[in-house]
Amino acid sequence: ELQAFIFDLDGVITDTAEYHFLAWKQLGEELGIKIDREFNERLKGVSRLESLNRILALNNRETNFSLEEKEFLATKKNEHYKELIQQVTPNDLLPGIHSLLANIKSNHYKIGLASASKNAPAVIEKLQIGNFFDTIVDAATVKRSKPDPEVFLKAAEQMNVTAEACIGIEDAEAGIESIKAAGMFAVAVGTNEALRKKADMTVERTNQLKLNELIKSFQMYN
Ligand code: G6P
Ligand code: MG
């Protein structure tokens, strides 16, 4: 029986995926590495340090830096990112998300956040939606990043529900893999074919996420 919804943050609740992209692009420029939006798809849901490794690998430079230097670069990206998210307001919620959260809440399902981002609590506060969440997993306590199921399993555990009673919602391929590895029903938001193929249900845009349809698909699947 369905008991909870677990959301990814970046790209599902708000478009901070764009800010992550802009921040990496700026760091890339400082390093002489060009990053485009297509490549950025491969950074979605991927941790800060792993993202940096993938960017350096573009120019075969992942072995040119010590871990200390990489941490310095990753911190620099995060400074760019923190500056960008200062502009986030409740108006930056993606279409349909506020009413979806309200609808889920008034139907007494639990709501969790499973973000790989250490900035997630700050973004949730800027969006003023903290009151909807029964749990927000602290990304700093998650050892293995998506596609590992840890972050989704932790969210379920913190809400006292089993994985089979959860619907996970994601915009990243690594995220959908994480939800499936956790044994949950996976909903993909986006048009990327590889992403859609791995999910149990797909919508192109957030305003197509409707509670009754999510419940219906979940029940048909189970
Ligand atoms: C999310 C985003 C990634 C980001 C990761 C870590 O999963 O989709 O693009 O790299 O979080 O975010 P952080 O804010 O901790 O650098
Ligand atoms: Mg995402």
Short mmCIF file of C-alpha atoms and ligand atoms in Angstrom, two decimals:
data_model
loop_
_atom_site.label_atom_id
_atom_site.label_comp_id
_atom_site.label_asym_id
_atom_site.label_seq_id
_atom_site.Cartn_x
_atom_site.Cartn_y
_atom_site.Cartn_z
CA GLU A 1 0.00 0.00 0.00
CA LEU A 2 1.28 3.41 -0.97
CA GLN A 3 2.49 5.44 2.00
CA ALA A 4 5.06 7.97 0.88
CA PHE A 5 6.49 10.09 -1.90
CA ILE A 6 10.20 10.76 -2.09
CA PHE A 7 11.34 13.66 -4.23
CA ASP A 8 14.60 14.58 -5.81
CA LEU A 9 15.23 18.32 -5.52
CA ASP A 10 17.31 19.66 -8.41
CA GLY A 11 15.27 19.47 -11.59
CA VAL A 12 12.09 18.12 -9.98
CA ILE A 13 11.05 20.63 -7.33
CA THR A 14 13.01 23.56 -8.70
CA ASP A 15 15.35 24.19 -11.56
CA THR A 16 18.57 24.45 -9.60
CA ALA A 17 19.97 21.99 -12.17
CA GLU A 18 20.48 25.12 -14.27
CA TYR A 19 22.44 26.82 -11.48
CA HIS A 20 24.62 23.75 -10.98
CA PHE A 21 25.29 23.89 -14.72
CA LEU A 22 26.15 27.60 -14.67
CA ALA A 23 28.45 27.14 -11.67
CA TRP A 24 30.31 24.23 -13.29
CA LYS A 25 30.52 26.15 -16.55
CA GLN A 26 32.15 29.06 -14.77
CA LEU A 27 34.67 26.76 -13.06
CA GLY A 28 35.25 25.05 -16.43
CA GLU A 29 36.06 28.39 -18.03
CA GLU A 30 38.63 29.05 -15.31
CA LEU A 31 40.22 25.70 -16.15
CA GLY A 32 39.90 25.98 -19.93
CA ILE A 33 37.32 23.19 -20.16
CA LYS A 34 34.10 23.76 -22.12
CA ILE A 35 30.92 22.29 -20.67
CA ASP A 36 27.68 22.24 -22.65
CA ARG A 37 24.12 21.41 -21.64
CA GLU A 38 24.27 17.97 -23.25
CA PHE A 39 27.29 17.01 -21.15
CA ASN A 40 25.57 18.50 -18.11
CA GLU A 41 22.93 15.74 -18.36
CA ARG A 42 25.65 13.39 -17.15
CA LEU A 43 26.21 15.50 -14.03
CA LYS A 44 22.61 15.43 -12.83
CA GLY A 45 22.27 13.61 -9.54
CA VAL A 46 26.03 13.12 -9.38
CA SER A 47 27.94 14.26 -6.27
CA ARG A 48 30.11 17.37 -6.27
CA LEU A 49 33.50 15.61 -6.35
CA GLU A 50 32.40 12.97 -8.87
CA SER A 51 31.03 15.73 -11.11
CA LEU A 52 34.41 17.46 -10.98
CA ASN A 53 36.16 14.19 -11.91
CA ARG A 54 33.87 13.81 -14.92
CA ILE A 55 34.59 17.39 -16.02
CA LEU A 56 38.37 16.99 -15.66
CA ALA A 57 38.15 13.70 -17.58
CA LEU A 58 36.76 15.64 -20.55
CA ASN A 59 40.30 16.99 -21.07
CA ASN A 60 42.03 13.88 -19.69
CA ARG A 61 43.05 15.90 -16.66
CA GLU A 62 41.53 13.91 -13.84
CA THR A 63 44.97 12.68 -12.76
CA ASN A 64 46.60 16.13 -12.93
CA PHE A 65 45.20 17.22 -9.59
CA SER A 66 45.69 15.96 -6.04
CA LEU A 67 42.63 15.28 -3.91
CA GLU A 68 43.38 18.49 -2.02
CA GLU A 69 43.41 20.51 -5.25
CA LYS A 70 40.19 18.84 -6.37
CA GLU A 71 38.54 19.75 -3.09
CA PHE A 72 39.68 23.33 -3.59
CA LEU A 73 38.13 23.39 -7.09
CA ALA A 74 34.90 21.75 -5.88
CA THR A 75 34.65 24.36 -3.13
CA LYS A 76 35.14 27.08 -5.71
CA LYS A 77 32.25 25.69 -7.77
CA ASN A 78 30.15 25.60 -4.63
CA GLU A 79 30.91 29.28 -3.95
CA HIS A 80 29.59 30.11 -7.45
CA TYR A 81 26.55 27.92 -6.79
CA LYS A 82 25.77 29.43 -3.38
CA GLU A 83 25.88 32.87 -4.96
CA LEU A 84 23.45 31.79 -7.69
CA ILE A 85 20.91 30.26 -5.31
CA GLN A 86 20.63 33.50 -3.38
CA GLN A 87 18.09 34.52 -6.04
CA VAL A 88 15.81 31.52 -5.38
CA THR A 89 12.28 32.42 -4.19
CA PRO A 90 8.96 30.50 -3.92
CA ASN A 91 8.34 31.63 -7.51
CA ASP A 92 11.06 29.23 -8.59
CA LEU A 93 9.06 26.13 -7.71
CA LEU A 94 8.55 24.21 -10.95
CA PRO A 95 4.99 24.30 -12.36
CA GLY A 96 2.48 22.17 -10.45
CA ILE A 97 4.86 21.24 -7.63
CA HIS A 98 3.30 23.36 -4.91
CA SER A 99 -0.20 22.02 -5.52
CA LEU A 100 1.13 18.47 -5.84
CA LEU A 101 2.87 18.71 -2.46
CA ALA A 102 -0.25 20.23 -0.88
CA ASN A 103 -2.43 17.53 -2.41
CA ILE A 104 -0.16 14.70 -1.22
CA LYS A 105 -0.07 16.21 2.26
CA SER A 106 -3.84 16.65 2.55
CA ASN A 107 -4.27 13.00 1.51
CA HIS A 108 -2.03 12.02 4.45
CA TYR A 109 0.85 10.49 2.55
CA LYS A 110 4.35 11.17 3.84
CA ILE A 111 6.80 13.29 1.89
CA GLY A 112 10.57 12.92 1.87
CA LEU A 113 13.46 14.60 0.11
CA ALA A 114 16.31 12.50 -1.30
CA SER A 115 18.79 14.97 -2.72
CA ALA A 116 22.50 14.42 -3.27
CA SER A 117 23.01 18.12 -2.63
CA LYS A 118 24.53 19.45 0.56
CA ASN A 119 22.78 22.71 -0.30
CA ALA A 120 19.33 21.08 -0.26
CA PRO A 121 18.20 22.46 3.15
CA ALA A 122 19.16 26.01 2.07
CA VAL A 123 17.23 25.68 -1.20
CA ILE A 124 14.16 24.24 0.56
CA GLU A 125 14.23 27.18 2.95
CA LYS A 126 14.46 29.67 0.07
CA LEU A 127 11.49 27.97 -1.59
CA GLN A 128 9.58 28.08 1.72
CA ILE A 129 8.33 24.48 1.45
CA GLY A 130 10.04 22.97 4.49
CA ASN A 131 6.67 22.42 6.20
CA PHE A 132 5.65 19.81 3.59
CA PHE A 133 8.52 17.45 4.35
CA ASP A 134 8.48 14.67 6.91
CA THR A 135 12.16 14.12 6.28
CA ILE A 136 15.08 15.65 4.42
CA VAL A 137 18.04 13.33 4.13
CA ASP A 138 21.26 15.05 5.05
CA ALA A 139 23.44 14.54 1.96
CA ALA A 140 26.53 14.88 4.13
CA THR A 141 25.60 11.62 5.91
CA VAL A 142 25.08 9.62 2.72
CA LYS A 143 28.16 7.54 1.91
CA ARG A 144 27.30 6.28 -1.57
CA SER A 145 25.80 8.67 -4.10
CA LYS A 146 23.14 7.91 -6.72
CA PRO A 147 22.80 5.48 -8.55
CA ASP A 148 23.34 3.74 -5.20
CA PRO A 149 19.97 3.37 -3.41
CA GLU A 150 21.27 4.65 -0.05
CA VAL A 151 19.71 8.14 -0.12
CA PHE A 152 16.21 6.87 -1.06
CA LEU A 153 16.39 4.01 1.44
CA LYS A 154 17.45 6.42 4.17
CA ALA A 155 14.50 8.70 3.44
CA ALA A 156 12.08 5.75 3.67
CA GLU A 157 13.69 4.54 6.88
CA GLN A 158 13.47 7.99 8.47
CA MET A 159 9.74 8.07 7.65
CA ASN A 160 9.20 4.54 8.99
CA VAL A 161 7.89 3.17 5.69
CA THR A 162 9.09 0.25 3.58
CA ALA A 163 10.63 0.81 0.15
CA GLU A 164 7.74 -0.96 -1.60
CA ALA A 165 5.34 1.62 -0.17
CA CYS A 166 7.19 4.53 -1.81
CA ILE A 167 7.06 6.41 -5.07
CA GLY A 168 10.36 8.08 -6.02
CA ILE A 169 10.41 11.03 -8.42
CA GLU A 170 13.56 11.98 -10.37
CA ASP A 171 14.85 13.84 -13.41
CA ALA A 172 18.25 12.13 -13.62
CA GLU A 173 19.23 8.75 -14.95
CA ALA A 174 21.41 8.09 -11.90
CA GLY A 175 18.39 8.99 -9.76
CA ILE A 176 15.99 6.60 -11.48
CA GLU A 177 18.58 3.84 -11.11
CA SER A 178 18.84 4.69 -7.43
CA ILE A 179 15.05 4.46 -6.94
CA LYS A 180 14.85 1.13 -8.77
CA ALA A 181 17.81 -0.27 -6.81
CA ALA A 182 15.94 0.74 -3.63
CA GLY A 183 12.96 -1.35 -4.80
CA MET A 184 10.62 1.63 -5.22
CA PHE A 185 8.22 2.71 -7.95
CA ALA A 186 10.12 5.18 -10.15
CA VAL A 187 8.65 8.22 -11.84
CA ALA A 188 10.81 10.10 -14.36
CA VAL A 189 10.34 13.75 -15.28
CA GLY A 190 11.89 14.66 -18.61
CA THR A 191 12.29 13.86 -22.27
CA ASN A 192 15.65 12.06 -22.20
CA GLU A 193 15.00 8.59 -23.71
CA ALA A 194 17.53 6.68 -21.62
CA LEU A 195 15.96 8.14 -18.49
CA ARG A 196 12.40 7.33 -19.52
CA LYS A 197 13.23 3.73 -20.39
CA LYS A 198 14.43 2.97 -16.87
CA ALA A 199 11.36 4.40 -15.11
CA ASP A 200 7.98 2.79 -14.27
CA MET A 201 6.09 5.92 -15.26
CA THR A 202 7.19 9.03 -17.11
CA VAL A 203 5.95 12.57 -17.62
CA GLU A 204 7.59 15.27 -19.71
CA ARG A 205 6.97 18.14 -17.32
CA THR A 206 6.33 18.64 -13.63
CA ASN A 207 2.83 20.05 -14.24
CA GLN A 208 1.87 16.60 -15.54
CA LEU A 209 2.54 15.02 -12.15
CA LYS A 210 -1.01 14.45 -10.86
CA LEU A 211 -1.65 12.68 -7.55
CA ASN A 212 -4.53 10.48 -8.81
CA GLU A 213 -2.50 9.35 -11.82
CA LEU A 214 0.56 8.60 -9.74
CA ILE A 215 -1.59 6.49 -7.40
CA LYS A 216 -3.24 4.70 -10.33
CA SER A 217 0.08 3.77 -11.95
CA PHE A 218 1.49 2.65 -8.62
CA GLN A 219 -1.52 0.37 -8.04
CA MET A 220 -1.38 -1.10 -11.54
CA TYR A 221 2.29 -1.88 -11.04
CA ASN A 222 1.75 -3.57 -7.69
C1 G6P B 1 22.32 17.07 -7.02
C2 G6P B 1 22.54 17.69 -8.38
C3 G6P B 1 23.98 17.54 -8.82
C4 G6P B 1 24.92 18.01 -7.73
C5 G6P B 1 24.69 17.23 -6.45
C6 G6P B 1 25.58 17.70 -5.30
O1 G6P B 1 22.27 15.69 -7.17
O2 G6P B 1 21.68 17.09 -9.35
O3 G6P B 1 24.15 18.29 -9.99
O4 G6P B 1 26.26 17.87 -8.13
O5 G6P B 1 23.32 17.40 -6.07
O6 G6P B 1 25.19 18.99 -4.92
P1 G6P B 1 25.99 19.92 -3.92
O7 G6P B 1 25.08 21.09 -3.71
O8 G6P B 1 26.24 19.15 -2.68
O9 G6P B 1 27.26 20.30 -4.61
MG MG B 2 17.72 16.01 -10.13
#
